[in-house]
């Protein structure tokens, strides 16, 4: 029988703790990788992404949100966690006429762990990890966009491996560069991950408004989003982004608030920013307490030509 080392057990229990709060309902939210926001821009705004359009990583939250990408969008992100664990993600969205195709993946790597049998190390190692892959297809006509996404989830913890599928649907109304309304239903079908738990059906409704012309020098927008997950209390996400862009070069600052219950380890406030140079944006997000209860620094790079 393989016994997991104490360091690894501490990581796993830390990541699962937010999903075990009795006051928010029974069950878990599945693998921890599903609760880490792939988009660094959205992560800096409390994870609000249902109506945050134009980023490739939006397919993880609302597939229809990629419909405003002009030709192609690319995004990668990385975060270092405790005890040698790390998270990496990537997303790509391409326009094909009135359609958009999106692909994305995110992996939570726990690092190498030693195999222990009966309290004795065997000299062998195993590599626990979790991952999710997403594929999306979106159709846009005028200001309306609708799409769906299919995702595959895998969890490998020593001798135990769990796999599952789930599907999302999304709608987006993007009125020029002024405002956007987004609605998505996540895990609408599937979501059974066996011993890893079940991905709860989750509804998101968001509204984003630009107070300044996003093609001008000054940038200022806000986003508000409601999140309702099966067996969980409803949450309100608030995000704000502002900055100055001159001849394609500038800085944006971001902040967010999540009304999640105090039973979780996650901190309610997030901050971050972005450095833009032409079509490239280097993003940063910070949270005082992440899934493991430690300060989280997440970095990302977006490219939209």
Coordinates of C-alpha atoms in Angstrom, one line a residue:
X1 CA 0.0 0.0 0.0
X2 CA 1.4 3.4 -1.0
X3 CA 1.1 6.1 1.7
X4 CA 1.3 9.8 0.7
X5 CA 4.0 11.9 2.5
X6 CA 2.9 14.5 5.0
X7 CA 4.0 17.4 2.8
X8 CA 1.8 16.2 0.0
X9 CA -1.2 15.6 2.3
X10 CA -0.9 19.1 3.6
X11 CA -1.1 20.5 0.1
X12 CA -4.1 18.4 -0.9
X13 CA -6.0 19.2 2.3
X14 CA -5.2 22.8 1.9
X15 CA -6.6 22.9 -1.6
X16 CA -9.7 21.0 -0.8
X17 CA -10.6 23.0 2.4
X18 CA -12.6 25.7 0.6
X19 CA -14.9 23.1 -0.9
X20 CA -15.6 21.5 2.4
X21 CA -17.4 24.3 4.3
X22 CA -20.5 22.8 5.8
X23 CA -22.4 26.1 5.8
X24 CA -22.1 26.3 2.0
X25 CA -23.4 22.8 1.3
X26 CA -22.2 19.3 1.1
X27 CA -19.6 17.9 -1.3
X28 CA -16.5 19.4 -3.0
X29 CA -15.8 21.4 -6.1
X30 CA -13.6 18.6 -7.6
X31 CA -9.9 19.0 -8.2
X32 CA -8.2 22.2 -6.9
X33 CA -7.0 23.1 -10.4
X34 CA -10.7 24.0 -11.2
X35 CA -10.7 26.8 -8.6
X36 CA -7.7 28.7 -9.9
X37 CA -8.6 31.5 -12.3
X38 CA -6.6 30.9 -15.6
X39 CA -6.9 34.6 -16.7
X40 CA -4.5 36.7 -14.6
X41 CA -6.4 39.8 -15.6
X42 CA -9.7 38.4 -14.3
X43 CA -7.8 37.0 -11.2
X44 CA -6.8 40.5 -10.2
X45 CA -10.5 41.5 -10.4
X46 CA -11.7 38.7 -8.0
X47 CA -12.1 36.2 -10.8
X48 CA -15.0 38.1 -12.5
X49 CA -14.8 36.9 -16.1
X50 CA -18.3 36.3 -17.5
X51 CA -18.5 39.7 -19.1
X52 CA -14.8 40.5 -19.4
X53 CA -14.4 40.2 -23.2
X54 CA -11.5 40.0 -25.6
X55 CA -9.2 37.6 -23.7
X56 CA -8.4 34.1 -24.8
X57 CA -8.5 32.6 -21.3
X58 CA -12.2 33.8 -21.1
X59 CA -13.2 30.4 -22.5
X60 CA -12.7 28.9 -19.0
X61 CA -15.4 31.1 -17.6
X62 CA -17.7 32.1 -20.5
X63 CA -16.8 30.7 -24.0
X64 CA -18.8 33.4 -25.7
X65 CA -16.5 36.1 -24.2
X66 CA -13.8 35.4 -26.9
X67 CA -16.2 36.6 -29.7
X68 CA -14.7 40.1 -29.7
X69 CA -11.2 39.0 -30.5
X70 CA -10.4 40.4 -33.9
X71 CA -8.2 37.7 -35.4
X72 CA -6.2 35.8 -32.8
X73 CA -5.6 36.0 -29.1
X74 CA -3.0 34.1 -27.0
X75 CA -2.5 34.0 -23.2
X76 CA -0.2 32.1 -20.9
X77 CA 0.1 32.3 -17.0
X78 CA 2.2 30.9 -14.2
X79 CA 2.0 30.8 -10.4
X80 CA 4.3 29.2 -7.8
X81 CA 2.6 27.6 -4.8
X82 CA 3.8 26.2 -1.5
X83 CA 6.0 23.1 -1.1
X84 CA 7.2 23.2 -4.7
X85 CA 3.8 23.1 -6.3
X86 CA 3.0 25.3 -9.3
X87 CA 0.2 26.2 -11.8
X88 CA 0.6 26.9 -15.5
X89 CA -2.1 27.7 -18.0
X90 CA -2.5 28.7 -21.7
X91 CA -5.3 29.6 -24.0
X92 CA -5.7 30.4 -27.7
X93 CA -8.6 31.9 -29.6
X94 CA -8.9 32.3 -33.4
X95 CA -11.5 34.0 -35.5
X96 CA -12.9 32.1 -38.5
X97 CA -15.4 34.3 -40.1
X98 CA -18.4 34.6 -37.8
X99 CA -17.0 31.8 -35.7
X100 CA -14.4 31.7 -33.0
X101 CA -12.5 28.6 -31.9
X102 CA -10.8 28.4 -28.5
X103 CA -8.5 26.0 -26.9
X104 CA -7.1 26.1 -23.3
X105 CA -5.4 24.0 -20.7
X106 CA -4.3 24.4 -17.1
X107 CA -2.2 22.1 -14.9
X108 CA -1.5 22.1 -11.2
X109 CA 1.8 20.3 -10.6
X110 CA 2.5 19.1 -7.0
X111 CA 6.1 18.2 -7.8
X112 CA 7.9 15.0 -7.1
X113 CA 6.9 13.0 -4.0
X114 CA 8.5 10.0 -2.4
X115 CA 6.6 6.7 -2.1
X116 CA 6.3 5.6 1.5
X117 CA 5.2 2.0 2.5
X118 CA 4.7 1.2 6.1
X119 CA 6.5 4.3 7.2
X120 CA 9.6 3.4 5.2
X121 CA 10.7 5.2 2.0
X122 CA 11.0 2.9 -1.0
X123 CA 13.4 5.1 -3.0
X124 CA 10.7 5.5 -5.6
X125 CA 9.0 8.7 -6.6
X126 CA 5.6 9.6 -8.0
X127 CA 4.4 12.8 -9.6
X128 CA 0.9 13.9 -8.5
X129 CA -0.9 16.5 -10.7
X130 CA -4.3 17.8 -11.8
X131 CA -5.2 19.2 -15.2
X132 CA -8.1 20.6 -17.3
X133 CA -8.4 21.0 -21.0
X134 CA -11.0 23.1 -22.8
X135 CA -12.2 23.4 -26.3
X136 CA -14.8 26.0 -27.4
X137 CA -16.8 27.0 -30.4
X138 CA -18.5 30.4 -30.6
X139 CA -20.8 32.0 -33.2
X140 CA -21.2 35.8 -33.4
X141 CA -23.8 37.8 -35.2
X142 CA -23.8 41.6 -34.6
X143 CA -23.6 42.3 -30.9
X144 CA -24.8 38.8 -29.9
X145 CA -22.5 35.8 -29.4
X146 CA -23.3 32.3 -28.3
X147 CA -21.0 29.3 -27.7
X148 CA -20.3 26.1 -25.9
X149 CA -17.2 24.5 -24.4
X150 CA -16.3 20.9 -23.6
X151 CA -13.7 20.3 -20.9
X152 CA -11.8 17.2 -19.8
X153 CA -10.6 17.0 -16.2
X154 CA -7.9 14.7 -14.9
X155 CA -6.5 14.1 -11.4
X156 CA -3.6 11.8 -10.6
X157 CA -2.6 11.4 -7.0
X158 CA -0.2 8.5 -6.6
X159 CA -2.1 5.2 -7.4
X160 CA -5.4 7.0 -7.6
X161 CA -6.5 8.6 -10.9
X162 CA -9.8 10.2 -11.7
X163 CA -11.1 11.5 -15.1
X164 CA -14.3 13.3 -16.2
X165 CA -16.0 15.5 -18.7
X166 CA -18.2 18.6 -18.4
X167 CA -19.8 21.0 -20.8
X168 CA -20.5 24.8 -20.6
X169 CA -22.7 27.2 -22.5
X170 CA -22.3 30.9 -22.8
X171 CA -24.0 34.1 -24.1
X172 CA -22.5 37.5 -24.6
X173 CA -23.9 40.9 -25.7
X174 CA -21.0 43.3 -26.6
X175 CA -22.2 46.7 -27.5
X176 CA -19.2 48.2 -29.4
X177 CA -16.5 49.1 -26.8
X178 CA -19.0 50.6 -24.3
X179 CA -20.5 47.7 -22.4
X180 CA -20.8 43.9 -22.3
X181 CA -23.3 41.6 -20.7
X182 CA -22.3 37.9 -20.2
X183 CA -24.1 34.8 -19.0
X184 CA -22.7 31.3 -18.7
X185 CA -23.8 28.0 -17.3
X186 CA -20.8 25.8 -16.3
X187 CA -20.9 22.1 -15.9
X188 CA -24.3 22.0 -17.4
X189 CA -23.8 18.3 -18.2
X190 CA -21.3 15.8 -17.1
X191 CA -19.0 16.9 -14.2
X192 CA -18.8 13.5 -12.4
X193 CA -15.2 13.0 -11.4
X194 CA -15.6 9.8 -9.4
X195 CA -13.6 9.9 -6.1
X196 CA -12.4 13.4 -6.9
X197 CA -16.0 14.7 -6.4
X198 CA -18.4 16.5 -8.7
X199 CA -18.1 19.8 -10.5
X200 CA -21.2 21.7 -9.4
X201 CA -23.5 23.3 -12.0
X202 CA -22.6 27.0 -11.8
X203 CA -24.4 30.0 -13.3
X204 CA -22.6 33.3 -13.9
X205 CA -24.1 36.7 -14.9
X206 CA -21.8 39.7 -15.4
X207 CA -22.0 43.3 -16.6
X208 CA -18.9 45.3 -17.7
X209 CA -19.0 49.0 -18.5
X210 CA -16.3 51.3 -20.0
X211 CA -16.4 54.8 -18.5
X212 CA -13.7 56.0 -21.0
X213 CA -13.1 55.2 -24.6
X214 CA -10.8 52.0 -24.6
X215 CA -9.2 53.3 -27.8
X216 CA -8.2 56.6 -26.1
X217 CA -5.5 57.5 -23.6
X218 CA -7.4 57.0 -20.4
X219 CA -8.9 53.6 -19.5
X220 CA -11.5 52.9 -16.8
X221 CA -14.0 50.0 -16.6
X222 CA -15.9 48.2 -13.9
X223 CA -17.3 44.7 -13.9
X224 CA -19.9 43.1 -11.5
X225 CA -20.8 39.5 -11.5
X226 CA -23.1 37.1 -9.6
X227 CA -22.1 33.5 -9.2
X228 CA -24.5 30.8 -8.2
X229 CA -23.1 27.2 -7.7
X230 CA -25.2 24.2 -6.7
X231 CA -24.9 23.5 -3.0
X232 CA -23.1 26.8 -2.4
X233 CA -24.1 30.3 -1.3
X234 CA -24.4 32.9 -4.0
X235 CA -21.3 35.2 -4.5
X236 CA -20.9 38.7 -5.7
X237 CA -17.7 39.7 -7.6
X238 CA -16.7 43.3 -8.1
X239 CA -13.8 44.4 -10.3
X240 CA -12.2 47.7 -11.4
X241 CA -9.6 48.5 -14.0
X242 CA -8.0 51.8 -14.9
X243 CA -4.9 53.1 -16.6
X244 CA -3.2 55.2 -19.2
X245 CA -2.2 54.0 -22.6
X246 CA -0.2 56.3 -25.0
X247 CA 0.7 55.1 -28.5
X248 CA 0.1 51.5 -27.4
X249 CA 2.3 51.7 -24.3
X250 CA 1.0 52.2 -20.8
X251 CA 0.0 50.8 -17.4
X252 CA -3.3 49.5 -16.0
X253 CA -4.1 48.9 -12.3
X254 CA -6.8 46.5 -11.1
X255 CA -8.6 45.5 -8.0
X256 CA -11.4 43.2 -7.0
X257 CA -13.7 42.0 -4.2
X258 CA -15.3 38.6 -3.6
X259 CA -18.2 38.3 -1.1
X260 CA -17.4 34.6 -0.5
X261 CA -18.1 33.3 3.0
X262 CA -15.5 33.5 5.7
X263 CA -15.4 29.6 5.9
X264 CA -13.0 29.6 3.0
X265 CA -9.3 30.3 3.2
X266 CA -9.3 32.5 0.2
X267 CA -8.9 36.3 0.8
X268 CA -11.8 38.4 -0.4
X269 CA -9.6 41.2 -1.9
X270 CA -7.3 41.0 -5.0
X271 CA -5.1 43.5 -6.7
X272 CA -2.9 43.6 -9.8
X273 CA -2.1 45.4 -12.9
X274 CA -0.7 45.2 -16.4
X275 CA 2.1 46.6 -18.5
X276 CA 1.1 47.0 -22.2
X277 CA 3.5 47.3 -25.0
X278 CA 1.8 47.2 -28.4
X279 CA -0.3 44.0 -28.7
X280 CA 1.5 42.5 -25.6
X281 CA 0.4 42.8 -22.0
X282 CA 2.3 41.5 -19.0
X283 CA -0.3 40.9 -16.2
X284 CA 0.1 40.4 -12.5
X285 CA -2.4 39.4 -9.8
X286 CA -1.9 39.2 -6.0
X287 CA -4.1 37.7 -3.4
X288 CA -3.2 37.8 0.3
X289 CA -4.4 34.2 0.9
X290 CA -4.9 31.7 -1.9
X291 CA -6.3 28.1 -1.9
X292 CA -3.4 27.1 0.4
X293 CA -3.8 30.1 2.7
X294 CA -0.5 31.7 1.5
X295 CA 0.1 34.9 -0.4
X296 CA -0.3 34.3 -4.2
X297 CA 1.6 36.0 -7.0
X298 CA 0.4 35.1 -10.4
X299 CA 2.0 36.3 -13.7
X300 CA 0.7 36.2 -17.2
X301 CA 1.3 37.3 -20.8
X302 CA -1.4 38.2 -23.3
X303 CA -1.1 38.9 -27.0
X304 CA -3.8 40.4 -29.1
X305 CA -2.4 41.9 -32.4

